[in-house]
Structures are given as structure tokens and as C-alpha cells.
Amino acid sequence: MSSPRTRYSTVAIVLHWLIAAAIIFQVILAWRMDGRTPSGFALIQLHKSVGISILLLSLLRLAWRLANRPPPMPAGMATWERWLAKVAHVGLYVIMIGMPITGWIMVSTSRIQVPTLLYGVVPWPHVPGLAHLTGAAKSAWNDVGHLGHEALAWGAYVLIALHVAGALKHQLFSREEPVLAHMAPGAKPGRWLDPRLIAIFVVALGVMAAAQTIRPPVPASKPLPPPPAAIETAEVAAPVVPAATAADPAAATPAAEAASSEPSAWTVSQGSTLGFATSWGGSAIEGRFDRWTADIVFSPEALDKSKVSVSIDLASAVSGDSQRDESLKGADWFDVASHAKATFTATKFEKTGADRYVAHGRLTLRGVSKPLRLPFRLQIEGDKARVSGVTSLDRTAFGVGQGEWTSTDQIPADVKVSVNLTAKRR
Ligand code: HEM
Ligand code: HEM
């Protein structure tokens, strides 16, 4: 086997070039990131995945380095050069390990809790102990992550430039110091047109071009999973099937109710959906709440005594992307930690045409209560009713979307809410 005196071990060489390529890719990618647009969000997810991969590879490399001696530096190197090379190498290890850790701290303490799914597949936890902090402690750690990441990024620019300049100096201007050959075995010092040098240059350009052009799939493009069987089974304690309100005489004697002009109580059937629709950066997003309950007491003949009240578990929002759904629960959006449920209660109903009605109610969402009109179509056949209705609301009026999301250039203020349900008379 080749002597460890003239080059690094094969494992160290493979890891060096893999990590170098990944870091170059990572930096170029970072310059394109902007979490407010769907494509920028997808780039951040890729940045996180590549960054964590760099962390794992770098820890492996450090362990390998500590267990395996590197080749000695060439005899002709000046003392200051040896020191500079050593300091730069230690600094590069600090970058390789420190950058991912500060990035990881940043995303673990972010206001918007976006989970990390490496390459969209492998779940990666937040930094233990940090994600559950609140208030000032959380934002202090976020500052540590943010400032550290930025400072190390500047350190990386300087050190990588110095490191590459050093490697090139020895390769191009010295015939006796085979430094590049330590990492690229066979490279001949003093040669400008060395195939290894050209290969490194071409691959580096390719990696930069890839980082500049890659377009990871945006979350909004994924279709929703099939509508819930979950709706009825997800909440054992509070099933979607509405409890009949109090001692409703109509419920006890269904046949008699129409004549008595008392409204009927209804049980919502499986497959009923409560959806929402919006868009992000121009691409449509269809969402749905998978857990909600409805108390419905309603008859066209007794509109004045009818009452509908819906309670929506906001943490059950799905929108076709699990990372986005997780952030919807966070403080900037539904803030489920403080306001787990939204409620809609309507006690005034108006008939506007054949089978057409308008419910005048109040929506309470995120601690804000506002009037909301819900026009709907109702068809009753015997003991079965079919209801479909669409309304729209201004998300900003309820504080849904804080901070940079109060701006409506990427996500409009207007959100469509739709209900499609079938119900059985009790
Ligand atoms: C060696 C690995 C990494 C490198 C070289 C790197 C590099 C960078 C660079 C150059 C920036 C732009 C900094 C600026 O000028 O503001 C950046 C931003 C960012 N990085 Fe990394 N990063 C790495 C790992 C990670 C990891 C592992 C994560 C998360 C798990 C992460 C999350 C972020 C985030 C969220 C931003 C945007 C910060 C902002 O809001 O401005 N990074 N990264
Ligand atoms: C961009 C990210 C890069 C990082 C983070 C990096 C990191 C490192 C580290 C930490 C070492 C010391 C190895 C050890 O003792 O374990 C090293 C060695 C080396 N690197 Fe890099 N490197 C990068 C890019 C490059 C590039 C682009 C070149 C070539 C142009 C290069 C050429 C070398 C050479 C020749 C050595 C061996 C130096 C010696 O034996 O004294 N590196 N690199």
C-alpha cells in the first residue's frame, strides 16, 4: 500500500473532497435563499440537509484525523508557512463543525418551527433542550445561532481563500513541495497543467453551477393526502360527531319535529370536509382541517331557532407539506400553544333562494373574534342533508401571519374557507 508519509489516507482524501464540494455548494446555495418565497423555502430545506450531512462527515473526518497521522509538511516550508497552514486547518475544522451547529441552533430556536426532514425523508430533531425554550431565552439562543453562523461564514470565506491560495502557491510556484499531492495523489508540483489541478477546478465550477441552478421541488406542488378517515377517529375524546345539544325534544322524536317547528339536530357524517385555499408565491395551496366538531340544530322551517357551532382543532391543519403544516402551528401562524381552537358560531340564518341560505356568525381565531358570513347551499332528502358553502376571510384581521408574513405580497390576505358536509337527522 502507499506510504502514509507522502499523502493522506484514502478515507481522509475522500472525505476532504466530499466536504470541500459540499461546502462550496452550501455557500452558493445560501446566497440564493429567501424563506418568504416557496422556492427560497425549498432551498433552505436543502441547505439544512446538506449542512447536517457536512456535520456528520466532518465529525467522522475529525475522528479519523485524530487516529491517523497526516503526512509531514515539506522540508522546504518556512516556519511561518507551517504555522499558517496549521492555524488554517484548525480553523477549517471549526468552520466544518461550527457552521452546521450554529445553523442547527438557529432553526431549533426559530419563531417559525419548521421541522428538519433531511432530503425530504429522514427526520432530524431540533437541538435537544432548545426547541422547548420560550420567550427571551429562546430568542437569545436564536441570536447566538444567527450571529455565530454569520461570523463563521465570513471566517469561511477568508480561510478557504487562504487555504486554496496556499495549496496553489505550493503547486504552481515550487518544484520541491508536493503539498497538493498530499490530498490529490500524483499531482506534480510546479506543473500548471496538472490533470488533478484541472479536475479540481472543473469540479469546483460544476458544483458552483449546480448550486446556482438547482431548484428543489416546492412544497406547494404536492397534492393533499386523501380526505380523512382520520376525521372521525383522530380524536377519541372529542369525536367529530356532534353531541346533541341539551335535551332537544326534536332529537327524541324525529318524525314529529318538522311539524312542531323545532329545528332538528344533525350528526355530521364521515367524509365531510372543512377546507381552506390560499396561494404562496403564486402557486395554489389547498388545505384542510382534519379534526373539528359541529353542533348543528337546524331546520329551514325554524331558522329563528337554528344554531350552528363549529370548533376547529387548528393543529390538525394539513396543506400537502408536513414541514409547512408544522410551521402553521407556530407563533407566526395559528399559534396553537396559546389558541388551540377556532370557533364559528351562527345563530342568525337567512334564506336567499331555493336551497340557498346565509349563516351570520362569529369566527374566533387566534384570540380575535369577528363577524363572518357563510353563504351555503342545503339540500335535504328525508333524514339526510348535504351542505356546501364557501366564504372568504382576511387572515391579517385575525393576526394569522405575523412578522414578515403580515405582508401580503407572497401570501394574500384573502383566504377561502369551504365546507362540504353531509349530515344525518337524529
Ligand atoms: C458547513 C455547513 C454550512 C455552511 C457552509 C453554511 C453557510 C451559510 C451561509 C454562507 C449563509 C448566509 C449567511 C449570511 O450571510 O447571512 C447561511 C445561512 C443560513 N444557514 Fe447555513 N450553512 C451551513 C449549515 C447550516 C445548517 C446545518 C443549517 C440548519 C440546520 C443552516 C441554516 C441556515 C439558515 C436558516 C440560514 C439563513 C439565515 C438567515 O436568516 O439569514 N446552515 N448558511
Ligand atoms: C472549500 C472547502 C475546503 C475545506 C473545508 C478544506 C479543509 C481542509 C482541511 C481541514 C485540511 C487539513 C487536513 C487534515 O489535517 O485533516 C485540508 C488539507 C488540504 N486541502 Fe483542503 N479544504 C477545502 C478546499 C480545498 C481546495 C479547493 C483545495 C485545492 C485547491 C484544497 C487542498 C488541500 C490540500 C492540498 C491539503 C493538504 C495540505 C497539507 O498536507 O499540508 N482544499 N483541507
mmCIF file of N, CA and C in Angstrom, residues 312-424:
data_model
loop_
_atom_site.group_PDB
_atom_site.id
_atom_site.type_symbol
_atom_site.label_atom_id
_atom_site.label_comp_id
_atom_site.label_asym_id
_atom_site.label_seq_id
_atom_site.Cartn_x
_atom_site.Cartn_y
_atom_site.Cartn_z
ATOM 1 N N ILE A 312 -62.848 24.038 15.767
ATOM 2 C CA ILE A 312 -61.821 23.516 14.856
ATOM 3 C C ILE A 312 -60.499 23.389 15.595
ATOM 4 N N ASP A 313 -59.926 22.198 15.562
ATOM 5 C CA ASP A 313 -58.624 21.969 16.167
ATOM 6 C C ASP A 313 -57.561 22.459 15.170
ATOM 7 N N LEU A 314 -56.959 23.610 15.477
ATOM 8 C CA LEU A 314 -56.070 24.249 14.491
ATOM 9 C C LEU A 314 -54.804 23.433 14.207
ATOM 10 N N ALA A 315 -54.415 22.605 15.192
ATOM 11 C CA ALA A 315 -53.205 21.798 14.971
ATOM 12 C C ALA A 315 -53.450 20.708 13.938
ATOM 13 N N SER A 316 -54.709 20.538 13.507
ATOM 14 C CA SER A 316 -54.994 19.465 12.545
ATOM 15 C C SER A 316 -54.942 19.955 11.107
ATOM 16 N N ALA A 317 -54.425 21.178 10.905
ATOM 17 C CA ALA A 317 -54.362 21.708 9.536
ATOM 18 C C ALA A 317 -53.343 20.926 8.715
ATOM 19 N N VAL A 318 -53.739 20.501 7.528
ATOM 20 C CA VAL A 318 -52.806 19.874 6.592
ATOM 21 C C VAL A 318 -52.885 20.637 5.280
ATOM 22 N N SER A 319 -51.721 20.793 4.638
ATOM 23 C CA SER A 319 -51.729 21.570 3.401
ATOM 24 C C SER A 319 -50.831 20.952 2.352
ATOM 25 N N GLY A 320 -50.569 19.648 2.493
ATOM 26 C CA GLY A 320 -49.795 18.963 1.458
ATOM 27 C C GLY A 320 -48.296 19.021 1.670
ATOM 28 N N ASP A 321 -47.858 19.497 2.829
ATOM 29 C CA ASP A 321 -46.417 19.501 3.107
ATOM 30 C C ASP A 321 -46.221 19.467 4.615
ATOM 31 N N SER A 322 -45.634 18.385 5.116
ATOM 32 C CA SER A 322 -45.586 18.200 6.565
ATOM 33 C C SER A 322 -44.742 19.276 7.242
ATOM 34 N N GLN A 323 -43.689 19.764 6.564
ATOM 35 C CA GLN A 323 -42.877 20.811 7.191
ATOM 36 C C GLN A 323 -43.674 22.099 7.324
ATOM 37 N N ARG A 324 -44.433 22.421 6.263
ATOM 38 C CA ARG A 324 -45.236 23.645 6.323
ATOM 39 C C ARG A 324 -46.351 23.491 7.366
ATOM 40 N N ASP A 325 -46.943 22.293 7.434
ATOM 41 C CA ASP A 325 -48.025 22.087 8.396
ATOM 42 C C ASP A 325 -47.522 22.304 9.819
ATOM 43 N N GLU A 326 -46.279 21.871 10.048
ATOM 44 C CA GLU A 326 -45.700 22.045 11.373
ATOM 45 C C GLU A 326 -45.525 23.535 11.671
ATOM 46 N N SER A 327 -45.077 24.298 10.674
ATOM 47 C CA SER A 327 -44.866 25.732 10.944
ATOM 48 C C SER A 327 -46.194 26.476 11.073
ATOM 49 N N LEU A 328 -47.255 25.940 10.466
ATOM 50 C CA LEU A 328 -48.582 26.574 10.623
ATOM 51 C C LEU A 328 -49.005 26.626 12.096
ATOM 52 N N LYS A 329 -48.516 25.636 12.867
ATOM 53 C CA LYS A 329 -48.884 25.602 14.290
ATOM 54 C C LYS A 329 -48.152 26.662 15.097
ATOM 55 N N GLY A 330 -47.055 27.201 14.530
ATOM 56 C CA GLY A 330 -46.170 28.078 15.285
ATOM 57 C C GLY A 330 -46.738 29.460 15.572
ATOM 58 N N ALA A 331 -45.977 30.221 16.367
ATOM 59 C CA ALA A 331 -46.433 31.529 16.852
ATOM 60 C C ALA A 331 -46.778 32.491 15.720
ATOM 61 N N ASP A 332 -46.122 32.368 14.571
ATOM 62 C CA ASP A 332 -46.389 33.315 13.490
ATOM 63 C C ASP A 332 -47.707 33.029 12.775
ATOM 64 N N TRP A 333 -48.217 31.811 12.913
ATOM 65 C CA TRP A 333 -49.448 31.457 12.180
ATOM 66 C C TRP A 333 -50.598 31.189 13.145
ATOM 67 N N PHE A 334 -50.954 29.932 13.380
ATOM 68 C CA PHE A 334 -52.127 29.678 14.225
ATOM 69 C C PHE A 334 -51.814 29.800 15.714
ATOM 70 N N ASP A 335 -50.553 29.707 16.073
ATOM 71 C CA ASP A 335 -50.147 29.837 17.473
ATOM 72 C C ASP A 335 -50.963 28.893 18.356
ATOM 73 N N VAL A 336 -50.932 27.613 18.029
ATOM 74 C CA VAL A 336 -51.803 26.656 18.722
ATOM 75 C C VAL A 336 -51.459 26.516 20.202
ATOM 76 N N ALA A 337 -50.233 26.899 20.584
ATOM 77 C CA ALA A 337 -49.880 26.801 22.004
ATOM 78 C C ALA A 337 -50.768 27.728 22.835
ATOM 79 N N SER A 338 -51.139 28.893 22.273
ATOM 80 C CA SER A 338 -51.992 29.824 23.016
ATOM 81 C C SER A 338 -53.463 29.706 22.622
ATOM 82 N N HIS A 339 -53.739 29.329 21.390
ATOM 83 C CA HIS A 339 -55.142 29.266 20.927
ATOM 84 C C HIS A 339 -55.323 27.975 20.143
ATOM 85 N N ALA A 340 -55.629 26.915 20.862
ATOM 86 C CA ALA A 340 -55.679 25.606 20.207
ATOM 87 C C ALA A 340 -56.836 25.494 19.223
ATOM 88 N N LYS A 341 -57.938 26.194 19.528
ATOM 89 C CA LYS A 341 -59.140 26.005 18.702
ATOM 90 C C LYS A 341 -59.618 27.318 18.109
ATOM 91 N N ALA A 342 -60.249 27.203 16.966
ATOM 92 C CA ALA A 342 -61.012 28.317 16.413
ATOM 93 C C ALA A 342 -62.478 27.907 16.513
ATOM 94 N N THR A 343 -63.367 28.878 16.700
ATOM 95 C CA THR A 343 -64.790 28.511 16.758
ATOM 96 C C THR A 343 -65.577 29.406 15.817
ATOM 97 N N PHE A 344 -66.616 28.824 15.250
ATOM 98 C CA PHE A 344 -67.561 29.594 14.446
ATOM 99 C C PHE A 344 -68.945 29.297 15.004
ATOM 100 N N THR A 345 -69.640 30.364 15.391
ATOM 101 C CA THR A 345 -70.970 30.181 15.947
ATOM 102 C C THR A 345 -71.952 31.069 15.201
ATOM 103 N N ALA A 346 -73.007 30.443 14.689
ATOM 104 C CA ALA A 346 -74.020 31.215 13.962
ATOM 105 C C ALA A 346 -75.396 30.964 14.572
ATOM 106 N N THR A 347 -76.099 32.061 14.822
ATOM 107 C CA THR A 347 -77.449 31.918 15.367
ATOM 108 C C THR A 347 -78.476 32.638 14.485
ATOM 109 N N LYS A 348 -77.972 33.303 13.446
ATOM 110 C CA LYS A 348 -78.901 34.015 12.568
ATOM 111 C C LYS A 348 -78.747 33.456 11.155
ATOM 112 N N PHE A 349 -79.898 33.034 10.591
ATOM 113 C CA PHE A 349 -79.866 32.438 9.260
ATOM 114 C C PHE A 349 -80.876 33.142 8.375
ATOM 115 N N GLU A 350 -80.501 33.242 7.120
ATOM 116 C CA GLU A 350 -81.352 33.975 6.192
ATOM 117 C C GLU A 350 -81.508 33.101 4.952
ATOM 118 N N LYS A 351 -82.745 33.012 4.429
ATOM 119 C CA LYS A 351 -82.952 32.239 3.193
ATOM 120 C C LYS A 351 -82.791 33.204 2.026
ATOM 121 N N THR A 352 -81.942 32.825 1.041
ATOM 122 C CA THR A 352 -81.688 33.759 -0.062
ATOM 123 C C THR A 352 -82.171 33.211 -1.397
ATOM 124 N N GLY A 353 -82.663 32.000 -1.429
ATOM 125 C CA GLY A 353 -83.153 31.421 -2.679
ATOM 126 C C GLY A 353 -83.500 29.975 -2.424
ATOM 127 N N ALA A 354 -83.852 29.256 -3.521
ATOM 128 C CA ALA A 354 -84.179 27.836 -3.350
ATOM 129 C C ALA A 354 -82.927 27.112 -2.871
ATOM 130 N N ASP A 355 -83.006 26.460 -1.751
ATOM 131 C CA ASP A 355 -81.876 25.725 -1.143
ATOM 132 C C ASP A 355 -80.712 26.621 -0.725
ATOM 133 N N ARG A 356 -80.897 27.919 -0.806
ATOM 134 C CA ARG A 356 -79.744 28.790 -0.526
ATOM 135 C C ARG A 356 -79.985 29.580 0.762
ATOM 136 N N TYR A 357 -78.944 29.659 1.556
ATOM 137 C CA TYR A 357 -79.034 30.349 2.847
ATOM 138 C C TYR A 357 -77.752 31.120 3.109
ATOM 139 N N VAL A 358 -77.854 32.016 4.082
ATOM 140 C CA VAL A 358 -76.633 32.637 4.587
ATOM 141 C C VAL A 358 -76.648 32.517 6.109
ATOM 142 N N ALA A 359 -75.521 32.014 6.650
ATOM 143 C CA ALA A 359 -75.373 31.976 8.110
ATOM 144 C C ALA A 359 -74.595 33.220 8.519
ATOM 145 N N HIS A 360 -75.134 33.959 9.491
ATOM 146 C CA HIS A 360 -74.407 35.114 10.021
ATOM 147 C C HIS A 360 -73.867 34.703 11.382
ATOM 148 N N GLY A 361 -72.541 34.652 11.480
ATOM 149 C CA GLY A 361 -71.980 34.183 12.746
ATOM 150 C C GLY A 361 -70.743 34.964 13.133
ATOM 151 N N ARG A 362 -70.034 34.395 14.105
ATOM 152 C CA ARG A 362 -68.774 35.000 14.543
ATOM 153 C C ARG A 362 -67.694 33.946 14.504
ATOM 154 N N LEU A 363 -66.570 34.340 13.955
ATOM 155 C CA LEU A 363 -65.412 33.451 13.954
ATOM 156 C C LEU A 363 -64.428 33.956 15.004
ATOM 157 N N THR A 364 -64.029 33.057 15.877
ATOM 158 C CA THR A 364 -62.985 33.402 16.847
ATOM 159 C C THR A 364 -61.749 32.592 16.499
ATOM 160 N N LEU A 365 -60.695 33.313 16.180
ATOM 161 C CA LEU A 365 -59.489 32.660 15.690
ATOM 162 C C LEU A 365 -58.285 33.412 16.249
ATOM 163 N N ARG A 366 -57.382 32.694 16.887
ATOM 164 C CA ARG A 366 -56.163 33.305 17.418
ATOM 165 C C ARG A 366 -56.481 34.426 18.404
ATOM 166 N N GLY A 367 -57.608 34.255 19.119
ATOM 167 C CA GLY A 367 -57.973 35.240 20.138
ATOM 168 C C GLY A 367 -58.703 36.452 19.592
ATOM 169 N N VAL A 368 -58.962 36.489 18.281
ATOM 170 C CA VAL A 368 -59.686 37.626 17.691
ATOM 171 C C VAL A 368 -61.055 37.122 17.253
ATOM 172 N N SER A 369 -62.096 37.904 17.572
ATOM 173 C CA SER A 369 -63.442 37.485 17.205
ATOM 174 C C SER A 369 -64.032 38.500 16.239
ATOM 175 N N LYS A 370 -64.514 38.013 15.086
ATOM 176 C CA LYS A 370 -65.068 38.933 14.076
ATOM 177 C C LYS A 370 -66.287 38.291 13.434
ATOM 178 N N PRO A 371 -67.217 39.155 12.956
ATOM 179 C CA PRO A 371 -68.376 38.587 12.262
ATOM 180 C C PRO A 371 -67.949 37.898 10.969
ATOM 181 N N LEU A 372 -68.643 36.824 10.633
ATOM 182 C CA LEU A 372 -68.348 36.127 9.371
ATOM 183 C C LEU A 372 -69.653 35.624 8.766
ATOM 184 N N ARG A 373 -69.783 35.873 7.480
ATOM 185 C CA ARG A 373 -70.960 35.456 6.725
ATOM 186 C C ARG A 373 -70.624 34.188 5.986
ATOM 187 N N LEU A 374 -71.476 33.192 6.077
ATOM 188 C CA LEU A 374 -71.218 31.961 5.327
ATOM 189 C C LEU A 374 -72.427 31.629 4.454
ATOM 190 N N PRO A 375 -72.354 31.955 3.161
ATOM 191 C CA PRO A 375 -73.442 31.546 2.264
ATOM 192 C C PRO A 375 -73.317 30.038 2.012
ATOM 193 N N PHE A 376 -74.432 29.339 2.029
ATOM 194 C CA PHE A 376 -74.327 27.894 1.773
ATOM 195 C C PHE A 376 -75.569 27.371 1.067
ATOM 196 N N ARG A 377 -75.382 26.195 0.485
ATOM 197 C CA ARG A 377 -76.472 25.530 -0.211
ATOM 198 C C ARG A 377 -76.851 24.324 0.624
ATOM 199 N N LEU A 378 -78.128 24.102 0.802
ATOM 200 C CA LEU A 378 -78.570 22.990 1.642
ATOM 201 C C LEU A 378 -79.613 22.181 0.898
ATOM 202 N N GLN A 379 -79.373 20.882 0.792
ATOM 203 C CA GLN A 379 -80.387 20.012 0.201
ATOM 204 C C GLN A 379 -80.729 18.944 1.232
ATOM 205 N N ILE A 380 -82.021 18.842 1.518
ATOM 206 C CA ILE A 380 -82.441 17.833 2.494
ATOM 207 C C ILE A 380 -83.297 16.794 1.777
ATOM 208 N N GLU A 381 -82.904 15.541 1.950
ATOM 209 C CA GLU A 381 -83.741 14.446 1.434
ATOM 210 C C GLU A 381 -84.020 13.525 2.595
ATOM 211 N N GLY A 382 -85.251 13.539 3.056
ATOM 212 C CA GLY A 382 -85.599 12.715 4.217
ATOM 213 C C GLY A 382 -84.770 13.122 5.417
ATOM 214 N N ASP A 383 -84.002 12.156 5.926
ATOM 215 C CA ASP A 383 -83.191 12.439 7.115
ATOM 216 C C ASP A 383 -81.738 12.732 6.772
ATOM 217 N N LYS A 384 -81.488 13.004 5.479
ATOM 218 C CA LYS A 384 -80.106 13.279 5.050
ATOM 219 C C LYS A 384 -79.996 14.698 4.538
ATOM 220 N N ALA A 385 -78.938 15.374 4.898
ATOM 221 C CA ALA A 385 -78.737 16.745 4.405
ATOM 222 C C ALA A 385 -77.350 16.854 3.797
ATOM 223 N N ARG A 386 -77.280 17.665 2.769
ATOM 224 C CA ARG A 386 -75.983 17.924 2.130
ATOM 225 C C ARG A 386 -75.774 19.435 2.153
ATOM 226 N N VAL A 387 -74.651 19.871 2.655
ATOM 227 C CA VAL A 387 -74.376 21.307 2.788
ATOM 228 C C VAL A 387 -73.071 21.635 2.092
ATOM 229 N N SER A 388 -73.077 22.658 1.262
ATOM 230 C CA SER A 388 -71.796 23.135 0.738
ATOM 231 C C SER A 388 -71.790 24.657 0.787
ATOM 232 N N GLY A 389 -70.701 25.194 1.260
ATOM 233 C CA GLY A 389 -70.615 26.646 1.385
ATOM 234 C C GLY A 389 -69.179 27.114 1.273
ATOM 235 N N VAL A 390 -69.018 28.327 0.788
ATOM 236 C CA VAL A 390 -67.685 28.915 0.682
ATOM 237 C C VAL A 390 -67.764 30.348 1.179
ATOM 238 N N THR A 391 -66.788 30.737 1.961
ATOM 239 C CA THR A 391 -66.718 32.138 2.356
ATOM 240 C C THR A 391 -65.247 32.550 2.285
ATOM 241 N N SER A 392 -64.998 33.835 2.439
ATOM 242 C CA SER A 392 -63.598 34.218 2.485
ATOM 243 C C SER A 392 -63.389 35.148 3.664
ATOM 244 N N LEU A 393 -62.170 35.133 4.181
ATOM 245 C CA LEU A 393 -61.866 35.992 5.323
ATOM 246 C C LEU A 393 -60.483 36.589 5.138
ATOM 247 N N ASP A 394 -60.256 37.663 5.887
ATOM 248 C CA ASP A 394 -58.982 38.367 5.804
ATOM 249 C C ASP A 394 -58.083 37.827 6.924
ATOM 250 N N ARG A 395 -57.083 37.032 6.573
ATOM 251 C CA ARG A 395 -56.233 36.390 7.601
ATOM 252 C C ARG A 395 -55.541 37.426 8.473
ATOM 253 N N THR A 396 -55.208 38.595 7.869
ATOM 254 C CA THR A 396 -54.455 39.599 8.638
ATOM 255 C C THR A 396 -55.310 40.195 9.755
ATOM 256 N N ALA A 397 -56.645 40.192 9.571
ATOM 257 C CA ALA A 397 -57.533 40.729 10.610
ATOM 258 C C ALA A 397 -57.495 39.862 11.865
ATOM 259 N N PHE A 398 -57.111 38.586 11.698
ATOM 260 C CA PHE A 398 -57.040 37.673 12.844
ATOM 261 C C PHE A 398 -55.594 37.480 13.316
ATOM 262 N N GLY A 399 -54.661 38.163 12.663
ATOM 263 C CA GLY A 399 -53.248 38.033 13.056
ATOM 264 C C GLY A 399 -52.632 36.728 12.594
ATOM 265 N N VAL A 400 -53.245 36.075 11.599
ATOM 266 C CA VAL A 400 -52.668 34.836 11.080
ATOM 267 C C VAL A 400 -51.594 35.224 10.060
ATOM 268 N N GLY A 401 -50.324 35.059 10.455
ATOM 269 C CA GLY A 401 -49.203 35.580 9.662
ATOM 270 C C GLY A 401 -48.649 36.797 10.382
ATOM 271 N N GLN A 402 -47.625 36.551 11.204
ATOM 272 C CA GLN A 402 -47.000 37.642 11.953
ATOM 273 C C GLN A 402 -45.673 38.008 11.306
ATOM 274 N N GLY A 403 -45.066 39.057 11.822
ATOM 275 C CA GLY A 403 -43.731 39.441 11.350
ATOM 276 C C GLY A 403 -43.739 39.708 9.856
ATOM 277 N N GLU A 404 -42.778 39.090 9.158
ATOM 278 C CA GLU A 404 -42.662 39.340 7.719
ATOM 279 C C GLU A 404 -43.873 38.824 6.953
ATOM 280 N N TRP A 405 -44.667 37.952 7.609
ATOM 281 C CA TRP A 405 -45.826 37.375 6.917
ATOM 282 C C TRP A 405 -47.045 38.284 6.969
ATOM 283 N N THR A 406 -46.965 39.427 7.694
ATOM 284 C CA THR A 406 -48.090 40.366 7.635
ATOM 285 C C THR A 406 -48.170 40.962 6.235
ATOM 286 N N SER A 407 -47.031 40.990 5.557
ATOM 287 C CA SER A 407 -47.030 41.452 4.172
ATOM 288 C C SER A 407 -47.806 40.443 3.329
ATOM 289 N N THR A 408 -48.567 40.970 2.356
ATOM 290 C CA THR A 408 -49.426 40.067 1.578
ATOM 291 C C THR A 408 -48.902 39.859 0.158
ATOM 292 N N ASP A 409 -47.625 40.202 -0.072
ATOM 293 C CA ASP A 409 -47.129 40.047 -1.445
ATOM 294 C C ASP A 409 -46.896 38.587 -1.829
ATOM 295 N N GLN A 410 -46.552 37.741 -0.858
ATOM 296 C CA GLN A 410 -46.348 36.322 -1.168
ATOM 297 C C GLN A 410 -47.593 35.475 -0.862
ATOM 298 N N ILE A 411 -48.247 35.809 0.264
ATOM 299 C CA ILE A 411 -49.459 35.087 0.659
ATOM 300 C C ILE A 411 -50.568 36.126 0.819
ATOM 301 N N PRO A 412 -51.601 36.079 -0.012
ATOM 302 C CA PRO A 412 -52.618 37.131 0.041
ATOM 303 C C PRO A 412 -53.374 37.145 1.376
ATOM 304 N N ALA A 413 -53.986 38.288 1.665
ATOM 305 C CA ALA A 413 -54.767 38.404 2.903
ATOM 306 C C ALA A 413 -56.009 37.516 2.825
ATOM 307 N N ASP A 414 -56.588 37.450 1.649
ATOM 308 C CA ASP A 414 -57.860 36.759 1.472
ATOM 309 C C ASP A 414 -57.681 35.240 1.463
ATOM 310 N N VAL A 415 -58.362 34.539 2.377
ATOM 311 C CA VAL A 415 -58.299 33.069 2.408
ATOM 312 C C VAL A 415 -59.708 32.535 2.209
ATOM 313 N N LYS A 416 -59.850 31.579 1.325
ATOM 314 C CA LYS A 416 -61.170 30.966 1.107
ATOM 315 C C LYS A 416 -61.337 29.806 2.069
ATOM 316 N N VAL A 417 -62.511 29.763 2.695
ATOM 317 C CA VAL A 417 -62.802 28.650 3.589
ATOM 318 C C VAL A 417 -64.030 27.957 3.037
ATOM 319 N N SER A 418 -63.964 26.636 2.924
ATOM 320 C CA SER A 418 -65.099 25.931 2.332
ATOM 321 C C SER A 418 -65.526 24.782 3.220
ATOM 322 N N VAL A 419 -66.818 24.542 3.221
ATOM 323 C CA VAL A 419 -67.326 23.413 3.989
ATOM 324 C C VAL A 419 -68.160 22.555 3.051
ATOM 325 N N ASN A 420 -67.953 21.262 3.152
ATOM 326 C CA ASN A 420 -68.715 20.300 2.363
ATOM 327 C C ASN A 420 -69.093 19.182 3.297
ATOM 328 N N LEU A 421 -70.347 19.148 3.688
ATOM 329 C CA LEU A 421 -70.664 18.101 4.643
ATOM 330 C C LEU A 421 -71.986 17.435 4.332
ATOM 331 N N THR A 422 -72.067 16.202 4.797
ATOM 332 C CA THR A 422 -73.356 15.522 4.791
ATOM 333 C C THR A 422 -73.680 15.231 6.247
ATOM 334 N N ALA A 423 -74.958 15.248 6.554
ATOM 335 C CA ALA A 423 -75.365 15.044 7.943
ATOM 336 C C ALA A 423 -76.625 14.206 7.982
ATOM 337 N N LYS A 424 -76.815 13.551 9.110
ATOM 338 C CA LYS A 424 -77.996 12.697 9.311
ATOM 339 C C LYS A 424 -78.834 13.288 10.412
#
